[in-house]
Amino acid sequence: MCSEEEDINLTPPKLTVKKQIKHRAQKFRLEWLNVEEFKTWLCPVNDDPFKAKCKLCNCTMVAELKNIKSHGKGISHRKIVACKEIKKKPCKAIASFTTRKTDSKFDFEVKSAEIKLTAFIAEHNIAFLAADHLVDVLKSCFPDSNIAKSLKMKRTKVTAITSNVIGAAQKYSLTEYLKTVKFSILTDESTDIGTIKTSCVVLSFFDKNTAKIESKFWDLYEVYNSKNPGKATAEKLFNGLLESLTSHNIPKRNVIGFGSDGCQ
C-alpha cells in the first residue's frame, strides 16, 4: 500500500481552463450623431462600419463609445474645438473702433476749456508738469461744475494740445497773413545740447489788428546734424530759409528786409 505522501505526489495537477470571452465589435450607431457632445465633430466612416471619424482632427478611431468620449476629452481635440468657436464669432470691423460719435455741445465746451487752460499755461510760461495737479484743484474748487468734472488733461495732453492744436492754428493764421503783407526776416543759428545745428527765424511786420510792428517766431529748422554733417555755410542757411518760406507758399516778393550775423 502507498502512503498518503506518495498518493499526494502521484495525484496529477488540476488543469484550470480559462474561458476566453470574445470581444464583440461595435458598429457605428447613427444615434451618436444627435448627442450634443458629439454632433459637431463625429461622423461615420463610409467604407468601414466599425470605425468612427472626427471631422475636426481628421482622424479615425474604433467605433466604441468609450474611445469616442476619450477622444472628445483629449487636449489636442479641445484646442481645435476652441479655435473653431473663436472663428465662428463675428469680427468687428476696424472702423467700428475708430469711428467717433458726433461731438455734442457739452463735449465741445469741455474741449474748449482744455484748450483755454493749455493756452494760459503756454502764454504765462508755466511748467507743463503743473497740469498734473491743476485739474484736481479745479474739480475741488468747482464741485458743481460738470465741465470741471469732465476735464481730463495732464502734462502729456497739454503738450499735445500746444503742439498740434494751438501751435498749428497759430502757424496757419500767421502763414495766411504773411501772404498779404510785407515783412522782414531776422535769423541766427545755434547748436543745442544734442549737437544739432539749428537756425531760428523771426519775422517782423506791421499788424493791422494791433496797429504795431510785431515780431513773431516763424521757424526753427535744422542746418545739419550728426546724420547730415557739414558746416553752417551761407549756402546752407540760405537754402534752409528759402525752403521754410516756399514750403508754405509765402511769396518771396513780400520780403523787404533781412538781418543776420556773419556766417562761415
mmCIF file of C-alpha atoms in Angstrom:
data_model
loop_
_atom_site.group_PDB
_atom_site.id
_atom_site.type_symbol
_atom_site.label_atom_id
_atom_site.label_comp_id
_atom_site.label_asym_id
_atom_site.label_seq_id
_atom_site.Cartn_x
_atom_site.Cartn_y
_atom_site.Cartn_z
ATOM 1 C CA MET A 1 0.000 0.000 0.000
ATOM 2 C CA CYS A 2 1.126 3.510 -0.703
ATOM 3 C CA SER A 3 1.409 6.070 1.983
ATOM 4 C CA GLU A 4 -0.515 9.312 1.945
ATOM 5 C CA GLU A 5 2.611 11.244 0.964
ATOM 6 C CA GLU A 6 3.087 9.043 -2.082
ATOM 7 C CA ASP A 7 -0.616 9.468 -3.023
ATOM 8 C CA ILE A 8 -0.223 13.235 -2.976
ATOM 9 C CA ASN A 9 2.822 13.120 -5.254
ATOM 10 C CA LEU A 10 1.096 10.753 -7.703
ATOM 11 C CA THR A 11 -2.036 12.878 -7.987
ATOM 12 C CA PRO A 12 -1.901 14.779 -11.293
ATOM 13 C CA PRO A 13 -2.281 18.546 -11.053
ATOM 14 C CA LYS A 14 -5.688 20.025 -11.788
ATOM 15 C CA LEU A 15 -5.989 21.807 -15.077
ATOM 16 C CA THR A 16 -7.708 25.191 -14.897
ATOM 17 C CA VAL A 17 -9.397 26.174 -18.087
ATOM 18 C CA LYS A 18 -9.845 29.901 -18.638
ATOM 19 C CA LYS A 19 -12.812 30.831 -20.630
ATOM 20 C CA GLN A 20 -11.854 33.346 -23.307
ATOM 21 C CA ILE A 21 -14.661 35.786 -23.892
ATOM 22 C CA LYS A 22 -14.573 37.191 -27.381
ATOM 23 C CA HIS A 23 -14.964 40.987 -27.701
ATOM 24 C CA ARG A 24 -17.902 41.849 -29.878
ATOM 25 C CA ALA A 25 -17.037 44.585 -32.350
ATOM 26 C CA GLN A 26 -19.264 47.637 -32.118
ATOM 27 C CA LYS A 27 -20.683 49.186 -35.233
ATOM 28 C CA PHE A 28 -21.137 52.901 -35.596
ATOM 29 C CA ARG A 29 -24.544 53.999 -34.355
ATOM 30 C CA LEU A 30 -26.337 56.852 -36.051
ATOM 31 C CA GLU A 31 -27.892 57.824 -32.706
ATOM 32 C CA TRP A 32 -24.500 59.221 -31.671
ATOM 33 C CA LEU A 33 -24.820 61.976 -34.281
ATOM 34 C CA ASN A 34 -27.639 63.539 -32.240
ATOM 35 C CA VAL A 35 -25.692 63.595 -28.981
ATOM 36 C CA GLU A 36 -24.829 67.200 -28.067
ATOM 37 C CA GLU A 37 -21.278 66.209 -27.130
ATOM 38 C CA PHE A 38 -20.522 64.580 -30.492
ATOM 39 C CA LYS A 39 -22.735 66.109 -33.171
ATOM 40 C CA THR A 40 -20.344 68.926 -34.119
ATOM 41 C CA TRP A 41 -17.403 66.675 -34.957
ATOM 42 C CA LEU A 42 -18.344 62.960 -35.079
ATOM 43 C CA CYS A 43 -19.182 61.154 -38.335
ATOM 44 C CA PRO A 44 -19.152 57.545 -39.646
ATOM 45 C CA VAL A 45 -16.547 56.063 -41.976
ATOM 46 C CA ASN A 46 -18.154 55.099 -45.278
ATOM 47 C CA ASP A 47 -16.066 52.020 -46.077
ATOM 48 C CA ASP A 48 -15.793 50.683 -42.510
ATOM 49 C CA PRO A 49 -18.906 50.448 -40.286
ATOM 50 C CA PHE A 50 -16.755 49.591 -37.243
ATOM 51 C CA LYS A 51 -14.862 52.926 -37.331
ATOM 52 C CA ALA A 52 -15.752 56.466 -36.409
ATOM 53 C CA LYS A 53 -14.149 59.694 -37.625
ATOM 54 C CA CYS A 54 -13.500 63.118 -36.100
ATOM 55 C CA LYS A 55 -14.118 65.809 -38.717
ATOM 56 C CA LEU A 56 -12.080 68.425 -36.856
ATOM 57 C CA CYS A 57 -8.969 66.334 -36.145
ATOM 58 C CA ASN A 58 -9.315 64.330 -39.397
ATOM 59 C CA CYS A 59 -8.584 61.031 -37.632
ATOM 60 C CA THR A 60 -10.389 57.692 -37.285
ATOM 61 C CA MET A 61 -10.989 55.507 -34.240
ATOM 62 C CA VAL A 62 -12.739 52.329 -33.211
ATOM 63 C CA ALA A 63 -16.490 52.915 -33.108
ATOM 64 C CA GLU A 64 -16.866 52.365 -29.380
ATOM 65 C CA LEU A 65 -18.447 54.870 -27.066
ATOM 66 C CA LYS A 66 -15.516 54.742 -24.649
ATOM 67 C CA ASN A 67 -12.996 55.584 -27.364
ATOM 68 C CA ILE A 68 -15.167 58.347 -28.758
ATOM 69 C CA LYS A 69 -15.592 60.010 -25.356
ATOM 70 C CA SER A 70 -11.872 59.680 -24.661
ATOM 71 C CA HIS A 71 -11.044 61.418 -27.944
ATOM 72 C CA GLY A 72 -13.512 64.214 -27.192
ATOM 73 C CA LYS A 73 -11.729 64.903 -23.863
ATOM 74 C CA GLY A 74 -8.258 64.949 -25.435
ATOM 75 C CA ILE A 75 -6.154 68.114 -25.190
ATOM 76 C CA SER A 76 -5.444 68.449 -28.920
ATOM 77 C CA HIS A 77 -9.112 67.941 -29.809
ATOM 78 C CA ARG A 78 -10.275 70.560 -27.309
ATOM 79 C CA LYS A 79 -7.763 73.092 -28.658
ATOM 80 C CA ILE A 80 -9.110 72.624 -32.184
ATOM 81 C CA VAL A 81 -12.691 72.992 -30.943
ATOM 82 C CA ALA A 82 -11.773 76.212 -29.110
ATOM 83 C CA CYS A 83 -10.168 77.661 -32.256
ATOM 84 C CA LYS A 84 -13.259 76.813 -34.314
ATOM 85 C CA GLU A 85 -15.518 78.551 -31.813
ATOM 86 C CA ILE A 86 -13.376 81.682 -31.895
ATOM 87 C CA LYS A 87 -13.528 81.803 -35.699
ATOM 88 C CA LYS A 88 -17.307 81.479 -35.632
ATOM 89 C CA LYS A 89 -17.679 84.633 -33.554
ATOM 90 C CA PRO A 90 -18.388 87.683 -35.729
ATOM 91 C CA CYS A 91 -15.408 90.026 -36.042
ATOM 92 C CA LYS A 92 -15.948 93.749 -35.676
ATOM 93 C CA ALA A 93 -14.685 95.952 -38.455
ATOM 94 C CA ILE A 94 -11.708 98.183 -37.707
ATOM 95 C CA ALA A 95 -13.869 101.204 -38.499
ATOM 96 C CA SER A 96 -16.064 100.390 -35.517
ATOM 97 C CA PHE A 97 -13.092 101.033 -33.229
ATOM 98 C CA THR A 98 -12.086 104.303 -34.864
ATOM 99 C CA THR A 99 -15.418 105.895 -35.771
ATOM 100 C CA ARG A 100 -16.269 108.634 -33.350
ATOM 101 C CA LYS A 101 -19.692 109.889 -32.482
ATOM 102 C CA THR A 102 -20.673 113.437 -33.296
ATOM 103 C CA ASP A 103 -19.484 115.714 -30.528
ATOM 104 C CA SER A 104 -22.270 117.220 -28.505
ATOM 105 C CA LYS A 105 -22.365 120.791 -27.289
ATOM 106 C CA PHE A 106 -21.177 119.704 -23.861
ATOM 107 C CA ASP A 107 -18.175 117.857 -25.332
ATOM 108 C CA PHE A 108 -17.311 120.968 -27.321
ATOM 109 C CA GLU A 109 -17.393 123.064 -24.143
ATOM 110 C CA VAL A 110 -15.109 120.612 -22.343
ATOM 111 C CA LYS A 111 -12.581 120.636 -25.193
ATOM 112 C CA SER A 112 -12.767 124.405 -25.391
ATOM 113 C CA ALA A 113 -11.980 124.633 -21.666
ATOM 114 C CA GLU A 114 -8.994 122.307 -22.069
ATOM 115 C CA ILE A 115 -7.625 124.401 -24.949
ATOM 116 C CA LYS A 116 -8.062 127.649 -22.993
ATOM 117 C CA LEU A 117 -6.298 126.225 -19.947
ATOM 118 C CA THR A 118 -3.458 124.975 -22.157
ATOM 119 C CA ALA A 119 -3.169 128.399 -23.807
ATOM 120 C CA PHE A 120 -2.992 130.019 -20.363
ATOM 121 C CA ILE A 121 -0.178 127.659 -19.331
ATOM 122 C CA ALA A 122 1.750 128.305 -22.551
ATOM 123 C CA GLU A 123 1.238 132.098 -22.551
ATOM 124 C CA HIS A 124 2.481 132.556 -18.981
ATOM 125 C CA ASN A 125 5.356 130.071 -19.396
ATOM 126 C CA ILE A 126 4.036 127.737 -16.687
ATOM 127 C CA ALA A 127 5.658 124.317 -16.491
ATOM 128 C CA PHE A 128 3.556 121.607 -18.134
ATOM 129 C CA LEU A 129 4.161 119.490 -15.031
ATOM 130 C CA ALA A 130 1.734 121.774 -13.190
ATOM 131 C CA ALA A 131 -1.110 120.420 -15.325
ATOM 132 C CA ASP A 132 -0.916 117.118 -13.403
ATOM 133 C CA HIS A 133 -2.376 118.906 -10.378
ATOM 134 C CA LEU A 134 -4.318 121.775 -11.985
ATOM 135 C CA VAL A 135 -7.352 119.679 -12.977
ATOM 136 C CA ASP A 136 -7.665 118.177 -9.497
ATOM 137 C CA VAL A 137 -7.635 121.681 -7.999
ATOM 138 C CA LEU A 138 -10.329 122.885 -10.410
ATOM 139 C CA LYS A 139 -12.553 119.891 -9.623
ATOM 140 C CA SER A 140 -12.141 120.583 -5.918
ATOM 141 C CA CYS A 141 -12.858 124.306 -6.296
ATOM 142 C CA PHE A 142 -15.877 123.869 -8.574
ATOM 143 C CA PRO A 143 -17.663 120.673 -7.457
ATOM 144 C CA ASP A 144 -20.941 121.883 -9.006
ATOM 145 C CA SER A 145 -19.444 122.298 -12.496
ATOM 146 C CA ASN A 146 -19.982 119.413 -14.898
ATOM 147 C CA ILE A 147 -17.327 120.832 -17.229
ATOM 148 C CA ALA A 148 -14.730 120.803 -14.436
ATOM 149 C CA LYS A 149 -15.658 117.226 -13.568
ATOM 150 C CA SER A 150 -15.140 116.164 -17.200
ATOM 151 C CA LEU A 151 -11.713 117.759 -17.651
ATOM 152 C CA LYS A 152 -9.024 115.190 -18.438
ATOM 153 C CA MET A 153 -5.644 116.766 -19.063
ATOM 154 C CA LYS A 154 -2.191 116.021 -17.750
ATOM 155 C CA ARG A 155 1.226 117.128 -18.937
ATOM 156 C CA THR A 156 1.149 114.815 -21.976
ATOM 157 C CA LYS A 157 -2.183 116.141 -23.223
ATOM 158 C CA VAL A 158 -1.132 119.733 -22.577
ATOM 159 C CA THR A 159 1.993 119.168 -24.677
ATOM 160 C CA ALA A 160 -0.067 117.625 -27.490
ATOM 161 C CA ILE A 161 -2.628 120.459 -27.482
ATOM 162 C CA THR A 162 0.134 123.075 -27.511
ATOM 163 C CA SER A 163 1.943 121.496 -30.463
ATOM 164 C CA ASN A 164 -0.892 120.081 -32.555
ATOM 165 C CA VAL A 165 -3.757 122.487 -31.858
ATOM 166 C CA ILE A 166 -2.634 125.903 -30.654
ATOM 167 C CA GLY A 167 0.716 125.831 -32.452
ATOM 168 C CA ALA A 168 -0.758 124.530 -35.701
ATOM 169 C CA ALA A 169 -3.599 127.086 -35.640
ATOM 170 C CA GLN A 170 -1.200 129.943 -34.911
ATOM 171 C CA LYS A 171 1.124 128.816 -37.710
ATOM 172 C CA TYR A 172 -1.752 128.678 -40.203
ATOM 173 C CA SER A 173 -3.043 132.108 -39.179
ATOM 174 C CA LEU A 174 0.403 133.661 -39.444
ATOM 175 C CA THR A 175 1.040 131.974 -42.813
ATOM 176 C CA GLU A 176 -2.152 133.342 -44.328
ATOM 177 C CA TYR A 177 -1.410 136.834 -43.024
ATOM 178 C CA LEU A 178 2.183 136.872 -44.345
ATOM 179 C CA LYS A 179 0.861 136.203 -47.838
ATOM 180 C CA THR A 180 -0.777 139.645 -47.809
ATOM 181 C CA VAL A 181 1.797 141.918 -46.071
ATOM 182 C CA LYS A 182 5.424 142.935 -46.396
ATOM 183 C CA PHE A 183 7.803 141.643 -43.728
ATOM 184 C CA SER A 184 11.448 141.478 -42.688
ATOM 185 C CA ILE A 185 13.474 138.425 -41.702
ATOM 186 C CA LEU A 186 15.728 138.067 -38.662
ATOM 187 C CA THR A 187 17.686 134.837 -38.353
ATOM 188 C CA ASP A 188 20.521 133.350 -36.333
ATOM 189 C CA GLU A 189 21.956 129.849 -35.931
ATOM 190 C CA SER A 190 22.848 127.972 -32.770
ATOM 191 C CA THR A 191 23.850 124.478 -31.572
ATOM 192 C CA ASP A 192 21.775 122.652 -28.965
ATOM 193 C CA ILE A 193 22.898 120.066 -26.412
ATOM 194 C CA GLY A 194 22.221 117.321 -28.962
ATOM 195 C CA THR A 195 24.944 118.788 -31.233
ATOM 196 C CA ILE A 196 22.282 119.664 -33.787
ATOM 197 C CA LYS A 197 22.843 122.948 -35.596
ATOM 198 C CA THR A 198 19.567 124.850 -35.929
ATOM 199 C CA SER A 199 18.598 128.240 -37.263
ATOM 200 C CA CYS A 200 15.856 130.374 -35.720
ATOM 201 C CA VAL A 201 13.730 132.618 -37.929
ATOM 202 C CA VAL A 202 11.765 135.605 -36.642
ATOM 203 C CA LEU A 203 9.595 137.744 -38.896
ATOM 204 C CA SER A 204 8.767 141.421 -38.327
ATOM 205 C CA PHE A 205 5.718 143.031 -39.933
ATOM 206 C CA PHE A 206 3.018 145.614 -39.338
ATOM 207 C CA ASP A 207 -0.001 144.021 -37.697
ATOM 208 C CA LYS A 208 -3.255 145.714 -38.703
ATOM 209 C CA ASN A 209 -5.093 144.302 -35.685
ATOM 210 C CA THR A 210 -2.758 145.837 -33.093
ATOM 211 C CA ALA A 211 -1.553 148.721 -35.271
ATOM 212 C CA LYS A 212 2.010 147.934 -34.222
ATOM 213 C CA ILE A 213 5.185 146.409 -35.609
ATOM 214 C CA GLU A 214 5.120 142.824 -34.392
ATOM 215 C CA SER A 215 7.977 140.296 -34.282
ATOM 216 C CA LYS A 216 6.715 136.714 -34.417
ATOM 217 C CA PHE A 217 8.581 133.440 -34.230
ATOM 218 C CA TRP A 218 8.343 131.691 -37.567
ATOM 219 C CA ASP A 219 10.511 128.557 -37.733
ATOM 220 C CA LEU A 220 13.408 126.595 -36.238
ATOM 221 C CA TYR A 221 14.954 124.411 -38.921
ATOM 222 C CA GLU A 222 17.987 122.112 -38.830
ATOM 223 C CA VAL A 223 21.078 123.294 -40.655
ATOM 224 C CA TYR A 224 22.902 119.998 -40.107
ATOM 225 C CA ASN A 225 23.104 117.171 -37.557
ATOM 226 C CA SER A 226 25.133 114.027 -36.895
ATOM 227 C CA LYS A 227 23.366 112.174 -39.744
ATOM 228 C CA ASN A 228 23.876 115.053 -42.152
ATOM 229 C CA PRO A 229 27.204 116.594 -41.144
ATOM 230 C CA GLY A 230 28.521 119.792 -42.570
ATOM 231 C CA LYS A 231 29.003 123.433 -41.742
ATOM 232 C CA ALA A 232 26.660 126.373 -41.284
ATOM 233 C CA THR A 233 27.687 127.942 -44.567
ATOM 234 C CA ALA A 234 25.851 130.823 -46.188
ATOM 235 C CA GLU A 235 24.550 128.480 -48.883
ATOM 236 C CA LYS A 236 23.008 126.050 -46.387
ATOM 237 C CA LEU A 237 21.465 128.842 -44.362
ATOM 238 C CA PHE A 238 20.029 130.473 -47.481
ATOM 239 C CA ASN A 239 18.564 127.224 -48.839
ATOM 240 C CA GLY A 240 17.055 126.327 -45.474
ATOM 241 C CA LEU A 241 15.487 129.757 -45.072
ATOM 242 C CA LEU A 242 14.133 129.741 -48.610
ATOM 243 C CA GLU A 243 12.644 126.257 -48.127
ATOM 244 C CA SER A 244 10.981 127.410 -44.890
ATOM 245 C CA LEU A 245 9.085 130.118 -46.785
ATOM 246 C CA THR A 246 8.334 128.357 -50.071
ATOM 247 C CA SER A 247 7.002 125.226 -48.299
ATOM 248 C CA HIS A 248 4.153 127.423 -47.001
ATOM 249 C CA ASN A 249 3.632 129.219 -50.338
ATOM 250 C CA ILE A 250 4.733 132.590 -49.000
ATOM 251 C CA PRO A 251 5.818 134.800 -51.928
ATOM 252 C CA LYS A 252 9.442 135.967 -51.777
ATOM 253 C CA ARG A 253 8.439 139.367 -53.129
ATOM 254 C CA ASN A 254 6.902 140.170 -49.737
ATOM 255 C CA VAL A 255 10.369 140.174 -48.125
ATOM 256 C CA ILE A 256 11.578 143.757 -47.761
ATOM 257 C CA GLY A 257 14.345 143.319 -45.187
ATOM 258 C CA PHE A 258 16.886 140.797 -43.920
ATOM 259 C CA GLY A 259 19.052 140.733 -40.820
ATOM 260 C CA SER A 260 21.616 138.186 -39.594
ATOM 261 C CA ASP A 261 25.111 137.885 -38.156
ATOM 262 C CA GLY A 262 28.090 136.785 -40.209
ATOM 263 C CA CYS A 263 28.445 133.088 -41.128
ATOM 264 C CA GLN A 264 31.433 130.964 -42.174
#
